[in-house]
Amino acid sequence: MINLVLFGPPGAGKGTQSANIIEKYQLVHLSTGDLLRSEIKAGSELGLKARSLMDQGILVPDEVVIGMIENKLKAHTDANGFIFDGFPRTVAQAVALDELLAQYDEKISMMVALQVPDEELLTRLLERGKSSGRADDQNEDLIRRRIEEYNSKTAPVAEFYRKQDKYYGINGVGSIEDIFSAICGILDKEAKTVS
Ligand code: AMP
């Protein structure tokens, strides 16, 4: 199995690159942001609680997203592997993910981090907000809040995987194709070592 953590701040291109990776490597895409938005759409209790935090650009509690990932892992025991997109976002989530995967004798293969300067993220997210319909992409203060949340709570997760020798940082500014081929270079090297 290839279990990839696709990492980076909001607007780094994780969703775009996930779509390309899934197609080429037949992995299951797990985006906690997408899962939370489905809960909101469905009007579930969980969605209702998450919404007020998401509308403020604040992370939802660890146990909420860990529970969602646990359910998805259970539902896809036959998968070739997973792309974790927007998860783990705290060190506690990263620890929980290692524990969950260990239950299936699995582990994270690597973290690929897309590196993009803050000002570029702001420009990209405001542009995305024109068509995404996401309220959290349409307000500059809210975007800055999300970037701050990332820098304070999420950025330390990179260190967690660096210590496990699984961290690969790549330049997230450039053409979608060039960034995709940089990701493929890392995945292909890993695929050879597992097969
Ligand atoms: P995203 O679509 O990944 O940008 O996530 C949108 C929002 O959902 C974030 O600003 C958070 O409020 C929430 N969220 C998504 N994933 C997580 C996570 N792993 N941990 C905590 N909150 C999350």
mmCIF file of C-alpha atoms and ligand atoms in Angstrom, residues 10 14 31-34 36-37 50 53-55 57-62 65 85-90 93 128 134 136 146, ligand 1:
data_model
loop_
_atom_site.group_PDB
_atom_site.id
_atom_site.type_symbol
_atom_site.label_atom_id
_atom_site.label_comp_id
_atom_site.label_asym_id
_atom_site.label_seq_id
_atom_site.Cartn_x
_atom_site.Cartn_y
_atom_site.Cartn_z
ATOM 1 C CA PRO A 10 -4.832 26.109 2.427
ATOM 2 C CA LYS A 14 -3.543 19.671 -2.457
ATOM 3 C CA SER A 31 -10.063 14.883 2.466
ATOM 4 C CA THR A 32 -11.347 15.829 5.894
ATOM 5 C CA GLY A 33 -12.434 19.243 4.532
ATOM 6 C CA ASP A 34 -14.586 17.500 1.867
ATOM 7 C CA LEU A 36 -16.897 17.915 6.769
ATOM 8 C CA ARG A 37 -18.560 19.833 3.930
ATOM 9 C CA ALA A 50 -18.233 21.829 12.600
ATOM 10 C CA LEU A 53 -15.699 26.603 13.531
ATOM 11 C CA MET A 54 -15.073 26.277 9.803
ATOM 12 C CA ASP A 55 -16.833 29.583 9.208
ATOM 13 C CA GLY A 57 -11.299 29.480 9.926
ATOM 14 C CA ILE A 58 -10.607 27.477 13.103
ATOM 15 C CA LEU A 59 -9.744 23.766 13.188
ATOM 16 C CA VAL A 60 -12.495 21.392 14.319
ATOM 17 C CA PRO A 61 -11.686 19.154 17.327
ATOM 18 C CA ASP A 62 -9.220 16.322 16.701
ATOM 19 C CA VAL A 65 -11.805 14.267 12.179
ATOM 20 C CA ASP A 85 -5.492 15.532 2.123
ATOM 21 C CA GLY A 86 -5.919 18.159 4.824
ATOM 22 C CA PHE A 87 -5.298 15.508 7.491
ATOM 23 C CA PRO A 88 -3.432 15.197 9.836
ATOM 24 C CA ARG A 89 -3.546 18.892 10.751
ATOM 25 C CA THR A 90 -2.235 18.575 14.319
ATOM 26 C CA GLN A 93 -4.033 13.684 14.619
ATOM 27 C CA ARG A 128 -10.829 30.251 -5.976
ATOM 28 C CA ARG A 134 -16.818 28.367 -0.293
ATOM 29 C CA ASP A 136 -14.145 30.609 3.784
ATOM 30 C CA ARG A 146 -6.730 29.837 8.259
HETATM 31 P P1 AMP B 1 -10.002 22.356 3.914
HETATM 32 O O1 AMP B 1 -11.040 22.033 2.904
HETATM 33 O O2 AMP B 1 -8.993 21.246 4.076
HETATM 34 O O3 AMP B 1 -9.349 23.694 3.659
HETATM 35 O O4 AMP B 1 -10.733 22.478 5.331
HETATM 36 C C1 AMP B 1 -11.737 23.457 5.563
HETATM 37 C C2 AMP B 1 -11.948 23.618 7.059
HETATM 38 O O5 AMP B 1 -12.369 22.379 7.628
HETATM 39 C C3 AMP B 1 -10.708 24.007 7.861
HETATM 40 O O6 AMP B 1 -10.501 25.419 7.870
HETATM 41 C C4 AMP B 1 -11.049 23.454 9.232
HETATM 42 O O7 AMP B 1 -11.965 24.299 9.921
HETATM 43 C C5 AMP B 1 -11.781 22.156 8.912
HETATM 44 N N1 AMP B 1 -10.861 21.003 8.806
HETATM 45 C C6 AMP B 1 -10.580 20.260 7.699
HETATM 46 N N2 AMP B 1 -9.722 19.264 7.967
HETATM 47 C C7 AMP B 1 -9.442 19.366 9.290
HETATM 48 C C8 AMP B 1 -8.602 18.637 10.189
HETATM 49 N N3 AMP B 1 -7.854 17.584 9.764
HETATM 50 N N4 AMP B 1 -8.559 19.027 11.477
HETATM 51 C C9 AMP B 1 -9.307 20.058 11.930
HETATM 52 N N5 AMP B 1 -10.097 20.806 11.149
HETATM 53 C C10 AMP B 1 -10.181 20.467 9.839
#
